[in-house]
mmCIF file of C-alpha atoms and ligand atoms in Angstrom:
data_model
loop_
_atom_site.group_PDB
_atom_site.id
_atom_site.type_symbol
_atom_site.label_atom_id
_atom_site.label_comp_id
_atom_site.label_asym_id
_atom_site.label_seq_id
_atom_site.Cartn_x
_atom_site.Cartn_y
_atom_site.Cartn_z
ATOM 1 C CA UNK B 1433 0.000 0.000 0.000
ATOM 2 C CA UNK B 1434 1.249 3.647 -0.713
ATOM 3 C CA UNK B 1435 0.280 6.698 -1.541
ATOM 4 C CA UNK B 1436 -0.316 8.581 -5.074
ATOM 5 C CA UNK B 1437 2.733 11.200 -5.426
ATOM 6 C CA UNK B 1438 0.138 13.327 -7.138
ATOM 7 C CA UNK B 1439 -3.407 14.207 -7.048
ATOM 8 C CA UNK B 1440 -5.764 17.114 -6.661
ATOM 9 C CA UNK B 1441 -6.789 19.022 -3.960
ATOM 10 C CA UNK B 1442 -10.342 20.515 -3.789
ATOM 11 C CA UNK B 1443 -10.402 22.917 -0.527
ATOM 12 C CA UNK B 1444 -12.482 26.235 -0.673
ATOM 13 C CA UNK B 1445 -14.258 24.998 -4.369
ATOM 14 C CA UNK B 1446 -17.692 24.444 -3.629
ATOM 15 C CA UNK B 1447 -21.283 23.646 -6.366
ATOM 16 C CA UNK B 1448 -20.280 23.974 -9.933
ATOM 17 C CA UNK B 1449 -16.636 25.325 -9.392
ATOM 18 C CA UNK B 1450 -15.714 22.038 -7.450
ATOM 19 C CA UNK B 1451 -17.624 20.388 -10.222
ATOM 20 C CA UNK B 1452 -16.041 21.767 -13.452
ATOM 21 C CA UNK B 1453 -12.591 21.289 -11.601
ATOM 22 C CA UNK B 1454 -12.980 17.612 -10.560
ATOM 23 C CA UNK B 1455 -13.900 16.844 -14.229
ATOM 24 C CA UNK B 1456 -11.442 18.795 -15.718
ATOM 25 C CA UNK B 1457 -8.611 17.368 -13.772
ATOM 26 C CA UNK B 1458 -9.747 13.417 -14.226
ATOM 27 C CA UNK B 1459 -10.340 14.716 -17.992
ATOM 28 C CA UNK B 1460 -6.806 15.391 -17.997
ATOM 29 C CA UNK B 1461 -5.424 12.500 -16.375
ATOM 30 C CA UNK B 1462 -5.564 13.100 -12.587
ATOM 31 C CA UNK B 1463 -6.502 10.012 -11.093
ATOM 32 C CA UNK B 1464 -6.240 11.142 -7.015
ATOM 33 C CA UNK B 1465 -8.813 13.457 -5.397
ATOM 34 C CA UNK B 1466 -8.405 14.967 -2.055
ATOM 35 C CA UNK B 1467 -11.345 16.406 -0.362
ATOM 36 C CA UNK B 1468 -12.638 16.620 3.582
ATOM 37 C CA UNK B 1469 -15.757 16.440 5.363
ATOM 38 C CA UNK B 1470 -15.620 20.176 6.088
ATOM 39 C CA UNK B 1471 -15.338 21.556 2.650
ATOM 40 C CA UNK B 1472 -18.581 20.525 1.942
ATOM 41 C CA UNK B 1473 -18.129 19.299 -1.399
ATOM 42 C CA UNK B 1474 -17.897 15.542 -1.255
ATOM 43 C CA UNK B 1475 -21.759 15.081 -3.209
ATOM 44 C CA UNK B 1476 -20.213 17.110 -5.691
ATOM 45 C CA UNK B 1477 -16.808 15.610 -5.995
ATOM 46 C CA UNK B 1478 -18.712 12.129 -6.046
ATOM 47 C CA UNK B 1479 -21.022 13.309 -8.492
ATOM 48 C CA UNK B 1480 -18.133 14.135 -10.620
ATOM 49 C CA UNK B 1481 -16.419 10.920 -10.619
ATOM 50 C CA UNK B 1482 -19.679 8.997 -11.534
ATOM 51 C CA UNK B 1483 -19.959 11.470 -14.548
ATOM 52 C CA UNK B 1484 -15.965 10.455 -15.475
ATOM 53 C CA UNK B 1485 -16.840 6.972 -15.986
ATOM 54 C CA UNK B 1486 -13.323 6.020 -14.617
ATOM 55 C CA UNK B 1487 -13.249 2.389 -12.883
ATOM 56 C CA UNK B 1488 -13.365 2.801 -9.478
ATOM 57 C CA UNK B 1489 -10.158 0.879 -9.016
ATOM 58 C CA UNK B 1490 -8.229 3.655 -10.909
ATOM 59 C CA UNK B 1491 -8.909 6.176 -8.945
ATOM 60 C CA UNK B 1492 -7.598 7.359 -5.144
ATOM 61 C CA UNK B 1493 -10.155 8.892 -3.079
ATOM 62 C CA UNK B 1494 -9.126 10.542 0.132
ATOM 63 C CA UNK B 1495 -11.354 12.462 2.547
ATOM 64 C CA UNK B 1496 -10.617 13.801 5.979
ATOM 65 C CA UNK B 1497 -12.840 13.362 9.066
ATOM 66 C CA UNK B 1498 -13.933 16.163 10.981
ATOM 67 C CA UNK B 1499 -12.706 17.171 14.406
ATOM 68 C CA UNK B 1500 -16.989 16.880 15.789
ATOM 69 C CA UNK B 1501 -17.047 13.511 14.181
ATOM 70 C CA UNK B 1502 -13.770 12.258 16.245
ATOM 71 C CA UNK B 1503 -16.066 10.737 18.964
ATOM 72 C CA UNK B 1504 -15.837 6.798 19.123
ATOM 73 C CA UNK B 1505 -19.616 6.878 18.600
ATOM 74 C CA UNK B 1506 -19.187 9.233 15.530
ATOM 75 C CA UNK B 1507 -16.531 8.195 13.123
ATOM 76 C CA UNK B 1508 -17.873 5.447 11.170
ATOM 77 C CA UNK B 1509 -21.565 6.855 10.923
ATOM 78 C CA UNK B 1510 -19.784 9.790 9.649
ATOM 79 C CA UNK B 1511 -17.310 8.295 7.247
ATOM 80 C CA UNK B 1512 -20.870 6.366 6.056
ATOM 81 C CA UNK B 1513 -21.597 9.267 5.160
ATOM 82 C CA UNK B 1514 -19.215 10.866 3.434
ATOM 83 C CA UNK B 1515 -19.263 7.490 1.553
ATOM 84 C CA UNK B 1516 -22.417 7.824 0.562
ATOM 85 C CA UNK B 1517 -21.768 11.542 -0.433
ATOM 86 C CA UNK B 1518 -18.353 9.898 -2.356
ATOM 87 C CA UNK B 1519 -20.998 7.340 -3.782
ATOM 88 C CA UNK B 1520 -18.509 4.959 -3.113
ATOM 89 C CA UNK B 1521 -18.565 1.670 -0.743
ATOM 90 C CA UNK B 1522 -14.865 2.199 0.079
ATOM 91 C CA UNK B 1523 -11.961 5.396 0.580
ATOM 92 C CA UNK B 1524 -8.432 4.491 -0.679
ATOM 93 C CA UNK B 1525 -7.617 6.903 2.343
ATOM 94 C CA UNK B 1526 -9.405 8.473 5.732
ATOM 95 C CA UNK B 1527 -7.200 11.142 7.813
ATOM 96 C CA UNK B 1528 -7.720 12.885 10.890
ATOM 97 C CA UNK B 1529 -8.129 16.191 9.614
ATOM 98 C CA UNK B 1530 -7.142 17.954 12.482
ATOM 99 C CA UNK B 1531 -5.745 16.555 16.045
ATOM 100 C CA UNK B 1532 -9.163 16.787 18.547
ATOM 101 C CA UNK B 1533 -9.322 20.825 20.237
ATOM 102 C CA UNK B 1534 -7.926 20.915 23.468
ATOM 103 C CA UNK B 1535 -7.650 16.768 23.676
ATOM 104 C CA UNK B 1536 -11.045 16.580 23.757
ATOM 105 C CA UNK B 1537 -11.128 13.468 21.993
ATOM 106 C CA UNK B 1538 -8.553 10.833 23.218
ATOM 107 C CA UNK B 1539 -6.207 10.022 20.156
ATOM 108 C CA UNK B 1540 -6.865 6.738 21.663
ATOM 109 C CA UNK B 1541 -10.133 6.441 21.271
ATOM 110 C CA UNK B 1542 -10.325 8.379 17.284
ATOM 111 C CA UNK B 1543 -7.230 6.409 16.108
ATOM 112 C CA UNK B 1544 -8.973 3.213 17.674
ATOM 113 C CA UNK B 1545 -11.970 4.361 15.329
ATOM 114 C CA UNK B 1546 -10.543 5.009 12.521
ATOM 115 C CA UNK B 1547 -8.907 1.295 12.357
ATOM 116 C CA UNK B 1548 -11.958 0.337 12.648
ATOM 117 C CA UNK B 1549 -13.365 1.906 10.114
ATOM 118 C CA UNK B 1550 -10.184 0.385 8.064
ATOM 119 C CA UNK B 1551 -11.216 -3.124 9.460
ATOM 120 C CA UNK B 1552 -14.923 -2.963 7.928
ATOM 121 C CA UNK B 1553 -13.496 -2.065 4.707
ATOM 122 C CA UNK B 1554 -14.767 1.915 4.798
ATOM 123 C CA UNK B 1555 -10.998 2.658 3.967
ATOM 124 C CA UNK B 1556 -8.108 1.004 2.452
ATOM 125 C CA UNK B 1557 -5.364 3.105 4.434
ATOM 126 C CA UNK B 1558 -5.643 5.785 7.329
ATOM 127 C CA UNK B 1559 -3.694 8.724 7.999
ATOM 128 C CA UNK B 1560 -3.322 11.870 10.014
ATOM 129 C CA UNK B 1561 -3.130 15.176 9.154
ATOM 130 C CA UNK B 1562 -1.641 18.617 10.875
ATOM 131 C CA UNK B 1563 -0.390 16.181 13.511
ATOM 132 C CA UNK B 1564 2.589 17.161 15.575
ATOM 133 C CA UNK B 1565 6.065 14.393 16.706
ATOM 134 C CA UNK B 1566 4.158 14.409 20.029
ATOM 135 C CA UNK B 1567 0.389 13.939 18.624
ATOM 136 C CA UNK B 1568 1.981 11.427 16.197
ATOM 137 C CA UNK B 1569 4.012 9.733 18.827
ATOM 138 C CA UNK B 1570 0.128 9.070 20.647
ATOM 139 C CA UNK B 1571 -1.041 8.007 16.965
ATOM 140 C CA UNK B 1572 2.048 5.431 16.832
ATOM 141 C CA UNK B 1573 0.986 4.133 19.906
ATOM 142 C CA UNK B 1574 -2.262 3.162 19.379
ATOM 143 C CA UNK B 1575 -2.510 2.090 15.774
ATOM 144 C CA UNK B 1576 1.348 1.366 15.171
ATOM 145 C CA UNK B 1577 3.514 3.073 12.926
ATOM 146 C CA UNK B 1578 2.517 0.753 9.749
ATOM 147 C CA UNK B 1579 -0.636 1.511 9.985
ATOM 148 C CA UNK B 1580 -0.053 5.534 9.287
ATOM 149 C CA UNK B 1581 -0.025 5.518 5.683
ATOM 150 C CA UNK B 1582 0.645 9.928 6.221
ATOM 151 C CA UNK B 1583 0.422 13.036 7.718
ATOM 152 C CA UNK B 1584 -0.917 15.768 5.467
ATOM 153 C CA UNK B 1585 1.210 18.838 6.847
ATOM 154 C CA UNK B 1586 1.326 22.482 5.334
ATOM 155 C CA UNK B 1587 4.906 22.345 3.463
ATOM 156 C CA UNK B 1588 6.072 24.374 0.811
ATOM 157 C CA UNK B 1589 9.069 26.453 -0.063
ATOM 158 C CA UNK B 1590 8.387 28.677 2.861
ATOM 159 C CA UNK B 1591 7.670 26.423 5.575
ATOM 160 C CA UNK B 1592 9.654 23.142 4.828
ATOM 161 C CA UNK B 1593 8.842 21.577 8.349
ATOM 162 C CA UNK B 1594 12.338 19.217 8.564
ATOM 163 C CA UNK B 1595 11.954 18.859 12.465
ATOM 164 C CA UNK B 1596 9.066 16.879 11.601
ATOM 165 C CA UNK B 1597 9.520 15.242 8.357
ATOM 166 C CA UNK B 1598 12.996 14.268 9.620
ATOM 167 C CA UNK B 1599 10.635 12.332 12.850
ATOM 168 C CA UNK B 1600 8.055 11.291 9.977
ATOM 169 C CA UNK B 1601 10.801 9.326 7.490
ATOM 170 C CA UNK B 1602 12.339 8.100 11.054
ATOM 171 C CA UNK B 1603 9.295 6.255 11.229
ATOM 172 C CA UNK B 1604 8.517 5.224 7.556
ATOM 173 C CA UNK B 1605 5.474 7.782 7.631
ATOM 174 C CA UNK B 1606 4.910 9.295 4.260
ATOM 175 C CA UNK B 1607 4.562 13.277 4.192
ATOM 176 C CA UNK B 1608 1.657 14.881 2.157
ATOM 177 C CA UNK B 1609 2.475 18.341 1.534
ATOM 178 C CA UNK B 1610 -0.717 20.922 1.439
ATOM 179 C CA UNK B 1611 -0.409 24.064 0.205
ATOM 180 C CA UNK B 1612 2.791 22.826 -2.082
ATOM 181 C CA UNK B 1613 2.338 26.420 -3.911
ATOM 182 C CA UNK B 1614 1.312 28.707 -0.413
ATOM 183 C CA UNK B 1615 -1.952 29.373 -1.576
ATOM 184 C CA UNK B 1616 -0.110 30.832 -4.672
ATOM 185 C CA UNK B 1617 2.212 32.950 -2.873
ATOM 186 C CA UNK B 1618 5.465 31.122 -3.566
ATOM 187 C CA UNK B 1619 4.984 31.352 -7.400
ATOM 188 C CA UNK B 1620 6.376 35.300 -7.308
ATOM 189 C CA UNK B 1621 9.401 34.223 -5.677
ATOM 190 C CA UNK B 1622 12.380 35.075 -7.535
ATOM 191 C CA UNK B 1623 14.134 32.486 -6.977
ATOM 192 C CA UNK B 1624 11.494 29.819 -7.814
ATOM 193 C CA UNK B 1625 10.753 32.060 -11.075
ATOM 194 C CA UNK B 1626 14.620 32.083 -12.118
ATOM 195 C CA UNK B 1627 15.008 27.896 -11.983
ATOM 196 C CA UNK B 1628 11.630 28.280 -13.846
ATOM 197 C CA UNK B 1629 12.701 29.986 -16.719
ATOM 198 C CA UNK B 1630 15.851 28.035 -16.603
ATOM 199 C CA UNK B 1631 13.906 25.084 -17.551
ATOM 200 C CA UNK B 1632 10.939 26.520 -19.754
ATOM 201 C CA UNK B 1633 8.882 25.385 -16.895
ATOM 202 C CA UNK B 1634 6.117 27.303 -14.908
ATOM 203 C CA UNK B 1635 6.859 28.769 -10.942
ATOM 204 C CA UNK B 1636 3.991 26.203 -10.083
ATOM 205 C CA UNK B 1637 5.983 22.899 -12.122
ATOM 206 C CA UNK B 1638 8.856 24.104 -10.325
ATOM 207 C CA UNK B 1639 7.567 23.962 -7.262
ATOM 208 C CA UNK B 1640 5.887 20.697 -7.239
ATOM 209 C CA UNK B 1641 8.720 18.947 -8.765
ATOM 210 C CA UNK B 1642 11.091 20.502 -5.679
ATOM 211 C CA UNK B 1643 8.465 18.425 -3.481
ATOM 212 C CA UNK B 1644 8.037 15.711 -5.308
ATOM 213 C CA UNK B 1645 11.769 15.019 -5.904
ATOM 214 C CA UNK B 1646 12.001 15.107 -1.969
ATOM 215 C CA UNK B 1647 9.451 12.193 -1.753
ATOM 216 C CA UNK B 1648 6.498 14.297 -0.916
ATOM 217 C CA UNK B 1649 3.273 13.967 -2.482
ATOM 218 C CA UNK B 1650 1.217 17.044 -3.431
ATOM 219 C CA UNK B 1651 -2.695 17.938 -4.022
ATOM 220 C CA UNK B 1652 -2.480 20.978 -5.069
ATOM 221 C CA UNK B 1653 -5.849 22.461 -6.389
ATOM 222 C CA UNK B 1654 -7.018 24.813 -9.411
ATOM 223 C CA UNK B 1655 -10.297 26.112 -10.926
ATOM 224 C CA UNK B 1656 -8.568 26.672 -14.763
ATOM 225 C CA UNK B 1657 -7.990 24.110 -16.968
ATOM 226 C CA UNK B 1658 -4.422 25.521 -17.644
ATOM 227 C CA UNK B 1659 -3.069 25.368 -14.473
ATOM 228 C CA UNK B 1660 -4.622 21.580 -13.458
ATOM 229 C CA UNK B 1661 -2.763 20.718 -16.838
ATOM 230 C CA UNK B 1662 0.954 22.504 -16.160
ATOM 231 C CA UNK B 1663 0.833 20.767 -13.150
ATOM 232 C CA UNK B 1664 -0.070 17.617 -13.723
ATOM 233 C CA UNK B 1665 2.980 17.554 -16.179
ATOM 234 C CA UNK B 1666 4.941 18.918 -12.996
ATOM 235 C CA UNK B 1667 5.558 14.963 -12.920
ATOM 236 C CA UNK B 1668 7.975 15.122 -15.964
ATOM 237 C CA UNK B 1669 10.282 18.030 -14.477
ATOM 238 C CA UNK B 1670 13.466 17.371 -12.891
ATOM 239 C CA UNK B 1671 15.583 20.199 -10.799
ATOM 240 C CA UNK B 1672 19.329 19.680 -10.610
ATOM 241 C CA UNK B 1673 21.108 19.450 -7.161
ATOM 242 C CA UNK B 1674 21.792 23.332 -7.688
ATOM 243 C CA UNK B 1675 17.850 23.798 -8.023
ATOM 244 C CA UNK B 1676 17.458 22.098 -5.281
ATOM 245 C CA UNK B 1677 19.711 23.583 -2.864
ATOM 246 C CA UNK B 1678 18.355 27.091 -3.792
ATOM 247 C CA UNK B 1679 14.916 26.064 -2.869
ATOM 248 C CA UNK B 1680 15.710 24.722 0.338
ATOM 249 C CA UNK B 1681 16.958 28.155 1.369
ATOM 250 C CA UNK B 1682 13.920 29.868 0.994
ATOM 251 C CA UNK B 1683 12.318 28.372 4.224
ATOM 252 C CA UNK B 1684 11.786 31.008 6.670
ATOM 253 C CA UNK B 1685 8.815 29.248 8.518
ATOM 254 C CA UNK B 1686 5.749 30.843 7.251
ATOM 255 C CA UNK B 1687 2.865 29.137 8.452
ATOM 256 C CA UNK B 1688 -0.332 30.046 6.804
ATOM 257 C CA UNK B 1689 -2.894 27.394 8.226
ATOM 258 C CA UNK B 1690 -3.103 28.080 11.897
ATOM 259 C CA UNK B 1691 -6.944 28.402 12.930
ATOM 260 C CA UNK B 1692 -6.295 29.714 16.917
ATOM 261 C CA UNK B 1693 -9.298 26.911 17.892
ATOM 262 C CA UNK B 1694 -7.557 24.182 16.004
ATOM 263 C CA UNK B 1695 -3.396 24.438 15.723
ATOM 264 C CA UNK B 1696 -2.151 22.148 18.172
ATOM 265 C CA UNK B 1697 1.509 23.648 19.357
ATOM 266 C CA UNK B 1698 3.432 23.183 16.569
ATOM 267 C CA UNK B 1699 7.008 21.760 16.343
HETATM 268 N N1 NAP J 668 -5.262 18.959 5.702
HETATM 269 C C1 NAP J 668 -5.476 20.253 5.762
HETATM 270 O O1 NAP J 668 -5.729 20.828 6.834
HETATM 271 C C2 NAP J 668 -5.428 21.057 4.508
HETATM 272 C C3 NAP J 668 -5.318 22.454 4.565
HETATM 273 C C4 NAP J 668 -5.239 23.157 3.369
HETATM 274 C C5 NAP J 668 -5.273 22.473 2.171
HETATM 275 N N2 NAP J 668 -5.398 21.117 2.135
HETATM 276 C C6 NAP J 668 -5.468 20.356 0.858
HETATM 277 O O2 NAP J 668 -4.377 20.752 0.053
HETATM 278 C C7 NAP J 668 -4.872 21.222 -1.200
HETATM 279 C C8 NAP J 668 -3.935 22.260 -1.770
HETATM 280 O O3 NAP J 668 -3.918 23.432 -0.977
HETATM 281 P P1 NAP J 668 -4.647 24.795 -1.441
HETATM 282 O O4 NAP J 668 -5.675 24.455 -2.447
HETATM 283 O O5 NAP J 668 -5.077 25.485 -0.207
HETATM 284 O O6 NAP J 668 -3.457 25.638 -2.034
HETATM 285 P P2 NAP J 668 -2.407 25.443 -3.228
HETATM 286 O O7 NAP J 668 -2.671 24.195 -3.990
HETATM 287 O O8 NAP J 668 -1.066 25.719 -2.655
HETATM 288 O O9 NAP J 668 -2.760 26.700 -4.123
HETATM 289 C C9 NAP J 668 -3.949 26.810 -4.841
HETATM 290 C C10 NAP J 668 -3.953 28.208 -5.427
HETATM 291 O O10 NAP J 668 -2.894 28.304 -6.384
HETATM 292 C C11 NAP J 668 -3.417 28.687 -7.639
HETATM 293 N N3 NAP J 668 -2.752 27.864 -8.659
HETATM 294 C C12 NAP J 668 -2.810 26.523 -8.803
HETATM 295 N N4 NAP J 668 -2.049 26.133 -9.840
HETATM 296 C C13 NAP J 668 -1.503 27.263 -10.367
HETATM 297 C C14 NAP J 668 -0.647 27.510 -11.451
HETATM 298 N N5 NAP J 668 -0.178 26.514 -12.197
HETATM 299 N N6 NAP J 668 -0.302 28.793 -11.713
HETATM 300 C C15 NAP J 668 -0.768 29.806 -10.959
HETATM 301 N N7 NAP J 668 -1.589 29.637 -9.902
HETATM 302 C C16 NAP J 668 -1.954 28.370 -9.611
HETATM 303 C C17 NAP J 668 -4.891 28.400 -7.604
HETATM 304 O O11 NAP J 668 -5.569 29.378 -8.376
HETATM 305 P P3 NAP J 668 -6.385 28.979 -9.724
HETATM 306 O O12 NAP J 668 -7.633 28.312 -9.241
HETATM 307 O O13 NAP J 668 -6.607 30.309 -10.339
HETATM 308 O O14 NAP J 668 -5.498 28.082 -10.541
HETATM 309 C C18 NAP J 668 -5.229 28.570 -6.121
HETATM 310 O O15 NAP J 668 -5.497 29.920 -5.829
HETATM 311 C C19 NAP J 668 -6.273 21.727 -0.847
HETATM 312 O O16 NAP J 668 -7.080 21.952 -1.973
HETATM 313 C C20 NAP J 668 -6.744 20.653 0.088
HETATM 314 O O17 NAP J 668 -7.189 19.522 -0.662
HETATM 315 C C21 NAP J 668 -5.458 20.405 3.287
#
């Protein structure tokens, strides 16, 4: 079992938008889809699968559970439903979305859950997501390292995170990078657009490729048809050491997912 190095990412894109995107990008070749309970879109990200036609088995469906549904009595009813919403009898992958607030939940008693869930066959892998070394620690402890196919983190050129990737590859943990592109805001860097034009490649391929060449997968998400295409061929780029290097010196730590009711203390 692994997980896809690339796929798409459908945060904020709700109704049509989600929609027209999801199509687009399986139109083009994407075969991974990342959505979440909370961005309210999983009826239309399922509808627009059906409408693809694509095998089920050649696709990668993740979804993330929601910190209210954490509860040992809520989980599975939940995932049900996003299921259902999916129209889909099975995920390829269910995360935590976010650690419970203020430990409300015991990670015993959601990671407990969530194998569960992987035991009836709701989900072929489980995962965590904007989990620190010390939440992931907990998460080791009850489900066992194996069993934590990733942890979907905020890492791009400006908040690389190796304190807790470093702990992550200790422990054979794969990192999902969110945000690979900062919400946009890495593709004016100067830098990024220099090794760009060095290799007739977009900021955005350039990007990508950095994370993917470090063994991170990426979702990263686009309403336009240009953009879901550039990056999907963000697979065929490679950077040189040089390229590399440069990027790596760009992190100066800026985090730009920290809800004050969610963000556990981060490493
Ligand atoms: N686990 C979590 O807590 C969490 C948190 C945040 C995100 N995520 C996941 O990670 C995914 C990616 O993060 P994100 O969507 O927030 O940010 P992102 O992928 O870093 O950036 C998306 C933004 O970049 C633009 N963009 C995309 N490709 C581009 C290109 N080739 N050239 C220029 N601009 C481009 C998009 O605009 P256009 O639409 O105009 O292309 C959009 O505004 C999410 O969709 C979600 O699935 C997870």
């Amino acid at each position: 079992m692994s997980i896809p190095l690339f796929g798409l990412g459908t945060f904020r894109l709700k109704d049509q938008v989600v929609i027209d995107s999801v199509s687009q990008a399986l139109e083009l070749g994407y075969r991974a889809v990342d959505t979440a309970q909370i961005y309210g879109n999983e009826a239309e990200v399922g509808q627009a699968v059906a409408a693809s036609g694509i095998a089920r088995d050649q696709l990668f469906l993740t979804s993330k559970i929601w910190t209210e549904n954490l509860g040992a009595d809520k989980l599975i009813p939940s995932l049900k439903e996003s299921l259902s919403k999916l129209r889909t009898e099975y995920l390829d992958l269910t995360l935590i979305h976010w650690p419970s607030p203020k430990g409300a939940v015991p990670v015993s008693e959601f990671m407990g859950a969530l194998a569960e869930a992987k035991a009836q066959g709701l989900t072929r892998q489980i995962g965590v997501s904007n989990f620190t070394i010390d939440l992931l620690r907990q998460a080791i402890d009850v489900a066992g390292k194996e069993a934590i196919a990733t942890n979907q983190i905020e890492l791009h050129p400006y908040l690389q995170n190796r304190k807790l990737v470093e702990f992550m590859h200790s422990q054979g943990i794969a990192v999902t990078s969110y945000m690979t592109l900062g919400y946009g805001k890495v593709l004016t860097d100067p830098v990024i657009q220099k090794i760009a034009g060095q290799h007739n490649a977009t900021p955005a391929q350039v990007t990508l490729a950095w994370a993917m060449q470090l063994g991170y997968a990426v979702i990263p998400s686009s309403t336009r048809r240009e953009n879901l295409a550039g990056n999907l061929k963000s697979q065929n780029l490679t950077l040189s050491a040089e390229d590399m290097a440069l990027i790596a010196s760009l992190d100066s730590g800026l985090r730009l997912t920290n809800p004050e009711s969610l963000a556990p203390a981060w490493d």
